[in-house]
């Protein structure tokens, strides 16, 4: 059984579908019921089983209830992809709005921590499991100005992942992260940018010459969560076409 936060669209939806195609029952969680229910419909369309939980991962009660619902409905929790995240409004560090800073850190970092807190508790008591957290290649470099809040939040996820991985691998809970680069989602566009303008900008800075497809990020997540990656612990897998090489 796999749990995907931020499972209502984009990378989260694609990861949920990838898990479903691999035979997992999938619970998708997030704030938007309509998006989550559409993901469940798509899971069922590929022959899988899924359900939705409306949850705000910045709230401990919601994170706990999300994990409890997954376990109660489907009998356990074996895989978790903590993917919920927001970009925020870009601004230089000294000009960043305090509310934007707080909301970005709350969703991207505290949300991952709270999700792990309750996922790990269940997995420790039931024979282990695999967790993948969503970080970002922006946590490794600062080539784009104005992303201090987002970069800080994702760098924190990477460090938190390594810390938790060492703490819980001895109890069978294997924790890693994935760090996508620019991916074909709304986050890859700058304000007012067309697809052609985005693609031209990306070609100039990404050695692979394009953004990632969501399926490519989902495939990396699925591998990290699989038994084939059983000896991969505390790793942050960068999938960015060479942008941070």
Coordinates of N, CA and C in Angstrom, one line a residue:
X1 N 0.8 -1.2 0.0 CA 0.0 0.0 0.0 C 0.9 1.2 0.0
X2 N 0.6 2.2 -0.9 CA 1.4 3.4 -1.0 C 0.5 4.6 -0.7
X3 N 1.2 5.6 0.0 CA 0.5 6.9 0.3 C 1.3 7.9 -0.5
X4 N 0.6 8.8 -1.2 CA 1.2 9.9 -1.9 C 0.6 11.2 -1.5
X5 N 1.4 12.1 -0.8 CA 0.9 13.4 -0.5 C 1.1 14.3 -1.7
X6 N 0.2 15.3 -1.9 CA 0.2 16.1 -3.1 C -0.1 15.3 -4.3
X7 N -1.0 14.3 -4.1 CA -1.4 13.4 -5.1 C -2.4 13.8 -6.1
X8 N -2.9 15.0 -6.0 CA -4.0 15.5 -6.8 C -3.6 15.9 -8.2
X9 N -2.3 16.1 -8.5 CA -1.9 16.6 -9.8 C -0.4 16.4 -10.0
X10 N 0.0 16.7 -11.2 CA 1.4 16.8 -11.6 C 2.2 15.6 -11.1
X11 N 3.4 15.8 -10.5 CA 4.3 14.7 -10.2 C 3.6 13.7 -9.2
X12 N 2.8 14.2 -8.2 CA 2.2 13.3 -7.3 C 1.2 12.4 -8.0
X13 N 0.4 13.0 -8.9 CA -0.6 12.1 -9.6 C 0.2 11.1 -10.5
X14 N 1.2 11.5 -11.1 CA 1.9 10.5 -12.0 C 2.6 9.4 -11.1
X15 N 3.1 9.8 -9.9 CA 3.7 8.8 -9.1 C 2.6 7.8 -8.6
X16 N 1.4 8.3 -8.2 CA 0.3 7.5 -7.8 C -0.1 6.5 -8.9
X17 N -0.1 6.9 -10.1 CA -0.4 6.1 -11.3 C 0.7 5.0 -11.5
X18 N 1.9 5.4 -11.3 CA 3.0 4.5 -11.5 C 3.0 3.4 -10.4
X19 N 2.7 3.8 -9.2 CA 2.6 2.8 -8.1 C 1.4 1.8 -8.4
X20 N 0.3 2.4 -8.9 CA -0.9 1.6 -9.2 C -0.6 0.6 -10.3
X21 N 0.1 1.1 -11.4 CA 0.4 0.1 -12.5 C 1.3 -1.0 -12.0
X22 N 2.1 -0.7 -10.9 CA 3.0 -1.7 -10.4 C 2.3 -2.7 -9.4
X23 N 1.0 -2.5 -9.2 CA 0.2 -3.4 -8.4 C -0.1 -2.9 -7.0
X24 N 0.3 -1.7 -6.6 CA 0.0 -1.1 -5.3 C -1.3 -0.5 -5.2
X25 N -2.0 -0.7 -4.1 CA -3.1 0.1 -3.7 C -2.6 1.5 -3.3
X26 N -3.2 2.6 -3.7 CA -2.7 3.9 -3.5 C -3.7 4.8 -2.8
X27 N -3.3 5.5 -1.8 CA -4.0 6.5 -1.1 C -3.4 7.9 -1.5
X28 N -4.2 8.8 -2.1 CA -3.6 10.1 -2.4 C -4.2 11.1 -1.4
X29 N -3.4 12.0 -1.0 CA -3.8 13.0 0.0 C -3.4 14.4 -0.5
X30 N -4.2 15.3 0.0 CA -3.9 16.7 -0.4 C -5.1 17.6 0.0
X31 N -5.1 18.9 -0.3 CA -6.2 19.8 0.1 C -7.4 19.8 -0.8
X32 N -7.2 19.4 -2.1 CA -8.3 19.6 -3.0 C -9.0 18.3 -3.4
X33 N -10.2 18.1 -2.9 CA -11.0 16.9 -3.1 C -11.2 16.5 -4.5
X34 N -11.5 17.5 -5.3 CA -11.8 17.2 -6.7 C -10.6 16.7 -7.5
X35 N -9.4 17.3 -7.2 CA -8.2 16.8 -7.9 C -7.9 15.4 -7.4
X36 N -8.0 15.1 -6.1 CA -7.7 13.8 -5.6 C -8.7 12.7 -6.1
X37 N -9.9 13.1 -6.2 CA -10.9 12.1 -6.8 C -10.6 11.8 -8.3
X38 N -10.1 12.8 -9.0 CA -9.8 12.6 -10.4 C -8.6 11.7 -10.5
X39 N -7.6 11.8 -9.6 CA -6.5 10.9 -9.5 C -7.0 9.5 -9.2
X40 N -7.9 9.3 -8.3 CA -8.4 8.0 -8.0 C -9.1 7.4 -9.2
X41 N -9.9 8.2 -9.9 CA -10.5 7.8 -11.2 C -9.5 7.3 -12.2
X42 N -8.4 8.0 -12.3 CA -7.4 7.6 -13.2 C -6.7 6.3 -12.8
X43 N -6.5 6.1 -11.5 CA -5.9 4.9 -10.9 C -6.8 3.7 -11.3
X44 N -8.1 3.9 -11.1 CA -9.1 2.8 -11.4 C -9.1 2.5 -12.9
X45 N -8.9 3.6 -13.7 CA -8.9 3.4 -15.2 C -7.7 2.5 -15.7
X46 N -6.6 2.5 -14.9 CA -5.5 1.6 -15.3 C -5.6 0.3 -14.5
X47 N -6.7 0.0 -13.9 CA -6.9 -1.3 -13.3 C -6.4 -1.3 -11.8
X48 N -6.1 -0.2 -11.2 CA -5.7 -0.2 -9.8 C -6.8 0.1 -8.8
X49 N -6.4 0.1 -7.6 CA -7.3 0.5 -6.5 C -6.7 1.7 -5.8
X50 N -7.6 2.6 -5.4 CA -7.1 3.8 -4.8 C -8.2 4.5 -4.0
X51 N -7.8 5.4 -3.1 CA -8.8 6.2 -2.4 C -8.1 7.6 -2.1
X52 N -9.0 8.5 -1.7 CA -8.5 9.9 -1.4 C -8.7 10.3 0.0
X53 N -7.8 11.1 0.6 CA -7.9 11.7 1.9 C -7.6 13.1 1.8
X54 N -8.6 14.0 2.1 CA -8.3 15.4 2.2 C -7.5 15.7 3.4
X55 N -6.4 16.3 3.3 CA -5.5 16.6 4.4 C -4.6 17.8 4.1
X56 N -4.3 18.5 5.2 CA -3.4 19.6 5.2 C -2.2 19.2 6.0
X57 N -1.1 18.9 5.2 CA 0.1 18.2 5.9 C 0.8 19.2 6.8
X58 N 0.5 20.4 6.9 CA 1.1 21.3 7.8 C 0.5 21.2 9.2
X59 N -0.6 20.4 9.3 CA -1.3 20.3 10.6 C -1.1 18.8 11.1
X60 N -0.6 18.7 12.3 CA -0.3 17.4 12.9 C -1.5 16.5 12.9
X61 N -2.6 17.0 13.3 CA -3.8 16.2 13.3 C -4.2 15.6 12.0
X62 N -4.0 16.4 10.9 CA -4.3 16.0 9.5 C -3.3 14.9 9.1
X63 N -2.0 15.1 9.4 CA -1.0 14.1 9.0 C -1.3 12.8 9.7
X64 N -1.6 12.8 11.0 CA -1.9 11.6 11.7 C -3.1 10.9 11.2
X65 N -4.2 11.7 10.9 CA -5.4 11.1 10.4 C -5.2 10.6 9.0
X66 N -4.4 11.2 8.2 CA -4.1 10.7 6.8 C -3.5 9.3 6.9
X67 N -2.5 9.1 7.7 CA -1.8 7.8 7.8 C -2.8 6.8 8.4
X68 N -3.6 7.2 9.4 CA -4.6 6.3 10.1 C -5.6 5.9 9.0
X69 N -6.1 6.8 8.2 CA -7.1 6.4 7.2 C -6.5 5.4 6.2
X70 N -5.3 5.6 5.8 CA -4.7 4.7 4.8 C -4.6 3.3 5.4
X71 N -4.2 3.2 6.7 CA -4.0 1.9 7.3 C -5.4 1.3 7.5
X72 N -6.4 2.1 8.0 CA -7.7 1.5 8.3 C -8.4 1.0 7.0
X73 N -8.2 1.8 5.9 CA -8.9 1.4 4.7 C -8.3 0.2 4.0
X74 N -6.9 0.1 4.1 CA -6.2 -0.8 3.2 C -5.3 -1.8 4.0
X75 N -5.3 -1.7 5.3 CA -4.6 -2.7 6.1 C -3.2 -2.5 6.3
X76 N -2.6 -1.4 5.9 CA -1.2 -1.2 6.2 C -0.6 0.0 5.4
X77 N 0.7 0.2 5.6 CA 1.4 1.3 4.9 C 2.8 0.8 4.6
X78 N 3.1 0.6 3.4 CA 4.4 0.1 3.0 C 5.3 1.1 2.3
X79 N 4.7 2.0 1.6 CA 5.4 3.0 0.8 C 4.8 4.4 1.0
X80 N 5.6 5.4 1.2 CA 5.1 6.8 1.3 C 5.9 7.7 0.4
X81 N 5.3 8.5 -0.4 CA 5.9 9.5 -1.2 C 5.4 10.9 -0.7
X82 N 6.3 11.6 0.1 CA 5.9 12.9 0.6 C 6.2 14.0 -0.4
X83 N 5.2 14.3 -1.2 CA 5.4 15.1 -2.4 C 4.8 16.5 -2.3
X84 N 3.9 16.7 -1.3 CA 3.2 18.0 -1.2 C 4.2 19.1 -1.1
X85 N 4.0 20.1 -2.0 CA 4.9 21.3 -1.9 C 4.3 22.5 -2.7
X86 N 4.8 23.6 -2.3 CA 4.3 24.9 -3.0 C 5.6 25.7 -3.4
X87 N 5.4 26.6 -4.4 CA 6.6 27.3 -4.9 C 6.7 28.7 -4.1
X88 N 5.6 29.3 -3.8 CA 5.6 30.6 -3.2 C 5.8 31.7 -4.3
X89 N 5.8 32.9 -3.8 CA 6.0 34.1 -4.7 C 7.5 34.4 -4.7
X90 N 8.2 34.3 -5.8 CA 9.7 34.6 -5.7 C 9.9 36.1 -5.4
X91 N 11.0 36.3 -4.6 CA 11.4 37.6 -4.2 C 12.8 37.5 -3.6
X92 N 13.6 38.5 -3.8 CA 14.9 38.5 -3.1 C 14.8 38.4 -1.6
X93 N 15.8 37.8 -0.9 CA 15.7 37.5 0.5 C 15.2 38.6 1.3
X94 N 15.8 39.8 1.1 CA 15.4 41.0 2.0 C 14.1 41.5 1.7
X95 N 13.5 41.1 0.6 CA 12.2 41.6 0.2 C 11.1 40.6 0.3
X96 N 11.4 39.4 0.7 CA 10.5 38.3 0.8 C 9.4 38.6 1.8
X97 N 8.1 38.4 1.4 CA 7.0 38.6 2.4 C 7.1 37.5 3.5
X98 N 6.9 37.9 4.7 CA 7.0 37.0 5.8 C 5.9 35.8 5.7
X99 N 4.7 36.2 5.3 CA 3.7 35.1 5.2 C 4.1 34.1 4.1
X100 N 4.6 34.6 3.0 CA 5.0 33.6 2.0 C 6.1 32.7 2.5
X101 N 7.2 33.3 3.1 CA 8.2 32.5 3.7 C 7.6 31.4 4.6
X102 N 6.8 31.8 5.5 CA 6.2 30.9 6.5 C 5.4 29.8 5.8
X103 N 4.6 30.1 4.8 CA 3.8 29.1 4.2 C 4.6 28.1 3.4
X104 N 5.7 28.6 2.7 CA 6.5 27.7 1.9 C 7.3 26.7 2.9
X105 N 7.8 27.2 3.9 CA 8.5 26.4 4.9 C 7.5 25.4 5.6
X106 N 6.3 25.9 5.8 CA 5.3 25.0 6.5 C 4.9 23.9 5.6
X107 N 4.6 24.1 4.3 CA 4.2 23.0 3.5 C 5.4 22.1 3.1
X108 N 6.5 22.7 2.6 CA 7.6 22.0 2.0 C 8.4 21.3 3.0
X109 N 8.6 21.8 4.2 CA 9.5 21.2 5.2 C 8.7 20.6 6.3
X110 N 7.9 21.5 7.0 CA 7.2 20.9 8.2 C 6.2 19.8 7.7
X111 N 5.6 20.0 6.5 CA 4.7 19.0 6.0 C 5.4 17.7 5.8
X112 N 6.6 17.7 5.3 CA 7.4 16.4 5.1 C 7.7 15.8 6.5
X113 N 8.1 16.7 7.4 CA 8.5 16.2 8.8 C 7.2 15.5 9.4
X114 N 6.1 16.2 9.4 CA 4.9 15.7 10.0 C 4.4 14.4 9.4
X115 N 4.5 14.4 8.0 CA 4.1 13.1 7.3 C 5.0 12.0 7.7
X116 N 6.3 12.2 7.7 CA 7.3 11.2 8.2 C 7.0 10.7 9.6
X117 N 6.7 11.7 10.5 CA 6.5 11.4 11.9 C 5.5 10.3 12.1
X118 N 4.4 10.4 11.4 CA 3.4 9.4 11.5 C 3.6 8.1 10.6
X119 N 4.1 8.3 9.5 CA 4.5 7.2 8.6 C 5.5 6.3 9.3
X120 N 6.6 6.9 9.9 CA 7.6 6.1 10.5 C 7.0 5.4 11.7
X121 N 6.2 6.0 12.5 CA 5.6 5.4 13.7 C 4.9 4.1 13.3
X122 N 4.1 4.1 12.2 CA 3.4 2.9 11.8 C 4.4 1.9 11.2
X123 N 5.3 2.3 10.4 CA 6.3 1.4 9.8 C 7.2 0.7 10.8
X124 N 7.6 1.4 11.8 CA 8.5 0.8 12.8 C 7.7 -0.3 13.5
X125 N 6.4 -0.1 13.7 CA 5.6 -1.1 14.5 C 5.2 -2.3 13.6
X126 N 5.3 -2.2 12.3 CA 4.8 -3.2 11.4 C 5.8 -3.7 10.4
X127 N 7.0 -3.8 10.7 CA 8.0 -4.5 9.9 C 8.8 -3.6 8.9
X128 N 8.6 -2.3 8.9 CA 9.3 -1.4 8.0 C 8.6 -0.9 6.8
X129 N 9.3 -0.3 6.0 CA 8.7 0.3 4.8 C 9.7 1.2 4.1
X130 N 9.3 1.9 3.0 CA 10.1 2.8 2.3 C 9.4 4.2 2.1
X131 N 10.2 5.2 2.4 CA 9.7 6.6 2.3 C 10.6 7.3 1.3
X132 N 10.0 8.1 0.4 CA 10.7 9.0 -0.5 C 10.1 10.4 -0.3
X133 N 11.0 11.3 0.0 CA 10.6 12.7 0.2 C 11.0 13.5 -1.1
X134 N 10.1 14.5 -1.3 CA 10.4 15.4 -2.5 C 11.2 16.6 -2.1
X135 N 12.4 16.6 -2.6 CA 13.3 17.8 -2.4 C 13.4 18.5 -3.8
X136 N 14.5 19.1 -4.1 CA 14.6 19.8 -5.4 C 16.1 20.1 -5.7
X137 N 16.4 20.1 -7.0 CA 17.8 20.5 -7.4 C 18.0 21.9 -7.0
X138 N 17.0 22.7 -6.8 CA 17.2 24.1 -6.3 C 17.8 24.2 -4.9
X139 N 17.7 23.1 -4.2 CA 18.3 23.0 -2.9 C 19.8 22.8 -3.0
X140 N 20.3 22.6 -4.2 CA 21.8 22.4 -4.4 C 22.5 23.6 -5.0
X141 N 21.7 24.4 -5.7 CA 22.4 25.6 -6.4 C 21.5 26.8 -6.3
X142 N 22.1 28.0 -6.5 CA 21.3 29.2 -6.4 C 21.4 30.0 -7.7
X143 N 21.3 29.3 -8.8 CA 21.4 30.0 -10.1 C 20.2 30.9 -10.4
X144 N 19.1 30.7 -9.8 CA 17.9 31.5 -10.1 C 17.6 32.4 -8.9
X145 N 17.8 33.7 -9.0 CA 17.5 34.6 -7.9 C 16.0 34.6 -7.5
X146 N 15.8 34.9 -6.2 CA 14.4 35.1 -5.8 C 13.8 33.9 -5.2
X147 N 14.5 32.8 -5.1 CA 13.9 31.5 -4.6 C 14.5 31.1 -3.3
X148 N 14.8 32.1 -2.4 CA 15.4 31.8 -1.1 C 14.5 30.9 -0.3
X149 N 13.2 31.2 -0.2 CA 12.3 30.4 0.6 C 12.2 29.0 0.1
X150 N 12.0 28.9 -1.2 CA 11.8 27.5 -1.8 C 13.1 26.7 -1.6
X151 N 14.3 27.4 -2.0 CA 15.6 26.7 -1.9 C 15.8 26.2 -0.4
X152 N 15.6 27.1 0.5 CA 15.8 26.8 1.9 C 14.9 25.6 2.4
X153 N 13.7 25.6 1.9 CA 12.7 24.5 2.3 C 13.2 23.2 1.8
X154 N 13.7 23.2 0.5 CA 14.0 21.9 -0.1 C 15.4 21.4 0.4
X155 N 16.3 22.3 0.6 CA 17.6 21.9 1.2 C 17.3 21.3 2.6
X156 N 16.4 21.8 3.3 CA 16.1 21.3 4.6 C 15.5 19.9 4.5
X157 N 14.7 19.6 3.5 CA 14.2 18.3 3.2 C 15.3 17.3 3.0
X158 N 16.3 17.7 2.2 CA 17.4 16.8 1.9 C 18.1 16.4 3.1
X159 N 18.4 17.4 4.0 CA 19.1 17.1 5.2 C 18.3 16.3 6.2
X160 N 17.0 16.6 6.3 CA 16.1 15.9 7.1 C 16.0 14.4 6.7
X161 N 16.0 14.2 5.4 CA 15.9 12.9 4.8 C 17.1 12.1 5.3
X162 N 18.3 12.6 5.2 CA 19.6 11.9 5.5 C 19.6 11.6 7.0
X163 N 19.1 12.6 7.8 CA 19.1 12.4 9.3 C 18.1 11.3 9.6
X164 N 16.9 11.3 9.1 CA 15.9 10.3 9.5 C 16.4 8.9 8.9
X165 N 17.0 8.9 7.7 CA 17.4 7.6 7.2 C 18.4 6.9 8.1
X166 N 19.3 7.6 8.7 CA 20.3 7.0 9.6 C 19.6 6.5 10.9
X167 N 18.6 7.3 11.3 CA 17.9 7.0 12.6 C 17.1 5.7 12.5
X168 N 16.5 5.5 11.4 CA 15.5 4.4 11.3 C 15.8 3.2 10.4
X169 N 16.9 3.2 9.7 CA 17.2 2.1 8.8 C 17.3 0.8 9.7
X170 N 17.8 0.9 10.9 CA 18.0 -0.2 11.7 C 16.7 -0.9 12.1
X171 N 15.6 -0.2 12.0 CA 14.3 -0.7 12.2 C 13.5 -1.0 11.0
X172 N 14.2 -1.0 9.8 CA 13.6 -1.4 8.6 C 12.8 -0.4 7.8
X173 N 13.0 0.9 8.3 CA 12.4 2.0 7.5 C 13.5 2.7 6.7
X174 N 13.3 2.6 5.4 CA 14.3 3.0 4.4 C 13.9 4.4 3.8
X175 N 14.7 5.4 4.0 CA 14.2 6.8 3.6 C 15.2 7.4 2.7
X176 N 14.7 7.9 1.6 CA 15.5 8.6 0.6 C 14.7 9.8 0.1
X177 N 15.3 10.6 -0.8 CA 14.7 11.8 -1.4 C 14.9 11.8 -2.9
X178 N 14.0 12.5 -3.6 CA 14.2 12.7 -5.1 C 14.3 14.3 -5.2
X179 N 15.2 14.7 -6.1 CA 15.3 16.2 -6.3 C 15.1 16.4 -7.8
X180 N 13.9 16.7 -8.2 CA 13.7 17.0 -9.6 C 14.2 18.4 -10.0
X181 N 14.6 18.5 -11.3 CA 14.8 19.8 -11.8 C 13.5 20.3 -12.5
X182 N 13.7 21.2 -13.4 CA 12.5 21.7 -14.1 C 11.7 20.6 -14.7
X183 N 10.4 20.5 -14.4 CA 9.6 19.4 -14.9 C 8.3 20.0 -15.6
X184 N 7.7 19.3 -16.5 CA 6.6 19.9 -17.2 C 5.4 20.0 -16.4
X185 N 5.4 20.9 -15.5 CA 4.3 21.3 -14.6 C 4.2 22.8 -14.6
X186 N 3.1 23.3 -14.0 CA 3.0 24.8 -13.9 C 4.2 25.5 -13.2
X187 N 4.8 24.8 -12.3 CA 6.0 25.4 -11.6 C 7.1 25.7 -12.5
X188 N 7.2 25.1 -13.7 CA 8.3 25.3 -14.6 C 8.2 26.6 -15.4
X189 N 7.1 27.3 -15.3 CA 6.9 28.5 -16.1 C 7.1 29.7 -15.2
X190 N 7.7 30.8 -15.8 CA 7.8 32.1 -15.1 C 6.5 32.8 -15.5
X191 N 6.2 33.9 -14.7 CA 5.0 34.6 -15.0 C 4.9 35.1 -16.4
X192 N 3.7 34.8 -17.0 CA 3.5 35.2 -18.4 C 4.2 34.5 -19.5
X193 N 5.0 33.5 -19.1 CA 5.8 32.8 -20.1 C 5.0 31.8 -20.9
X194 N 5.3 31.7 -22.2 CA 4.6 30.7 -23.1 C 5.5 29.4 -23.0
X195 N 4.9 28.3 -23.6 CA 5.6 27.1 -23.6 C 6.9 27.2 -24.4
X196 N 6.8 27.9 -25.6 CA 8.0 28.1 -26.4 C 9.1 28.9 -25.7
X197 N 8.7 29.9 -25.0 CA 9.6 30.7 -24.2 C 10.3 29.9 -23.1
X198 N 9.5 29.2 -22.4 CA 10.0 28.3 -21.4 C 11.0 27.3 -21.9
X199 N 10.7 26.7 -23.0 CA 11.5 25.7 -23.6 C 12.9 26.3 -24.1
X200 N 12.8 27.5 -24.7 CA 14.0 28.1 -25.1 C 14.9 28.5 -23.9
X201 N 14.3 29.0 -22.8 CA 15.1 29.3 -21.6 C 15.8 28.0 -21.1
X202 N 15.0 26.9 -21.0 CA 15.5 25.7 -20.5 C 16.7 25.1 -21.3
X203 N 16.5 25.2 -22.6 CA 17.6 24.7 -23.5 C 18.9 25.4 -23.3
X204 N 18.8 26.7 -22.8 CA 20.1 27.4 -22.6 C 20.8 27.1 -21.3
X205 N 20.1 26.4 -20.4 CA 20.7 26.2 -19.1 C 20.7 24.7 -18.7
X206 N 20.0 23.9 -19.3 CA 19.9 22.5 -19.0 C 20.7 21.7 -20.0
X207 N 21.7 21.0 -19.7 CA 22.5 20.2 -20.7 C 21.6 19.2 -21.5
X208 N 20.6 18.6 -20.9 CA 19.8 17.7 -21.7 C 18.8 18.4 -22.6
X209 N 18.7 19.8 -22.5 CA 18.0 20.6 -23.4 C 16.5 20.6 -23.3
X210 N 15.9 20.2 -22.2 CA 14.5 20.1 -22.0 C 14.1 20.0 -20.6
X211 N 12.8 20.2 -20.3 CA 12.3 19.9 -18.9 C 12.1 18.4 -18.9
X212 N 12.0 17.9 -17.6 CA 11.6 16.5 -17.4 C 10.1 16.3 -17.7
X213 N 9.8 15.1 -18.0 CA 8.4 14.7 -18.0 C 8.0 14.1 -16.6
X214 N 6.8 14.3 -16.2 CA 6.4 13.9 -14.9 C 6.6 12.4 -14.7
X215 N 6.5 11.6 -15.8 CA 6.7 10.1 -15.7 C 8.1 9.8 -15.4
X216 N 9.1 10.7 -15.8 CA 10.5 10.4 -15.5 C 10.8 10.6 -14.0
X217 N 10.2 11.6 -13.4 CA 10.3 11.8 -11.9 C 9.6 10.7 -11.2
X218 N 8.4 10.3 -11.6 CA 7.7 9.2 -11.0 C 8.5 7.9 -11.1
X219 N 9.1 7.6 -12.2 CA 9.9 6.4 -12.3 C 11.1 6.4 -11.3
X220 N 11.7 7.5 -11.1 CA 12.8 7.6 -10.1 C 12.2 7.4 -8.7
X221 N 11.1 7.9 -8.4 CA 10.4 7.7 -7.1 C 10.1 6.2 -6.9
X222 N 9.5 5.6 -7.9 CA 9.1 4.2 -7.8 C 10.4 3.3 -7.6
X223 N 11.5 3.6 -8.2 CA 12.7 2.8 -8.0 C 13.2 3.0 -6.6
X224 N 13.3 4.2 -6.1 CA 13.7 4.4 -4.8 C 12.9 3.7 -3.7
X225 N 11.6 3.5 -4.0 CA 10.7 2.9 -3.1 C 10.7 1.4 -3.3
X226 N 11.3 0.9 -4.3 CA 11.2 -0.6 -4.7 C 12.3 -1.4 -4.0
X227 N 12.1 -2.7 -4.0 CA 13.1 -3.6 -3.4 C 14.4 -3.6 -4.2
X228 N 14.4 -3.1 -5.4 CA 15.6 -3.0 -6.2 C 16.6 -2.0 -5.6
X229 N 16.1 -1.1 -4.8 CA 16.9 0.0 -4.2 C 17.1 -0.3 -2.7
X230 N 17.0 -1.6 -2.3 CA 17.0 -2.0 -0.9 C 18.3 -1.5 -0.2
X231 N 19.4 -1.3 -0.9 CA 20.6 -0.9 -0.2 C 20.9 0.6 -0.4
X232 N 19.9 1.3 -0.9 CA 20.0 2.8 -1.1 C 19.3 3.4 0.1
X233 N 20.1 4.1 0.9 CA 19.6 4.7 2.2 C 20.2 6.1 2.4
X234 N 19.3 7.1 2.6 CA 19.7 8.4 2.8 C 20.2 9.1 1.6
X235 N 19.8 8.7 0.5 CA 20.3 9.3 -0.8 C 19.3 10.3 -1.3
X236 N 19.8 11.4 -1.9 CA 18.9 12.4 -2.6 C 19.2 12.3 -4.1
X237 N 18.3 11.7 -4.8 CA 18.5 11.4 -6.3 C 18.1 12.6 -7.1
X238 N 19.1 13.2 -7.7 CA 18.9 14.4 -8.5 C 18.5 14.0 -9.9
X239 N 17.3 14.5 -10.4 CA 16.8 14.1 -11.7 C 16.6 15.4 -12.4
X240 N 17.6 16.0 -13.1 CA 17.5 17.4 -13.6 C 18.2 17.6 -14.9
X241 N 18.4 16.5 -15.7 CA 19.0 16.7 -17.0 C 20.4 17.3 -17.0
X242 N 21.1 17.2 -15.9 CA 22.5 17.7 -15.8 C 22.5 19.2 -15.4
X243 N 21.4 19.8 -15.0 CA 21.4 21.2 -14.7 C 22.3 21.5 -13.5
X244 N 22.4 20.6 -12.5 CA 23.2 20.9 -11.3 C 24.6 20.1 -11.4
X245 N 24.9 19.6 -12.5 CA 26.1 18.8 -12.6 C 27.4 19.7 -12.5

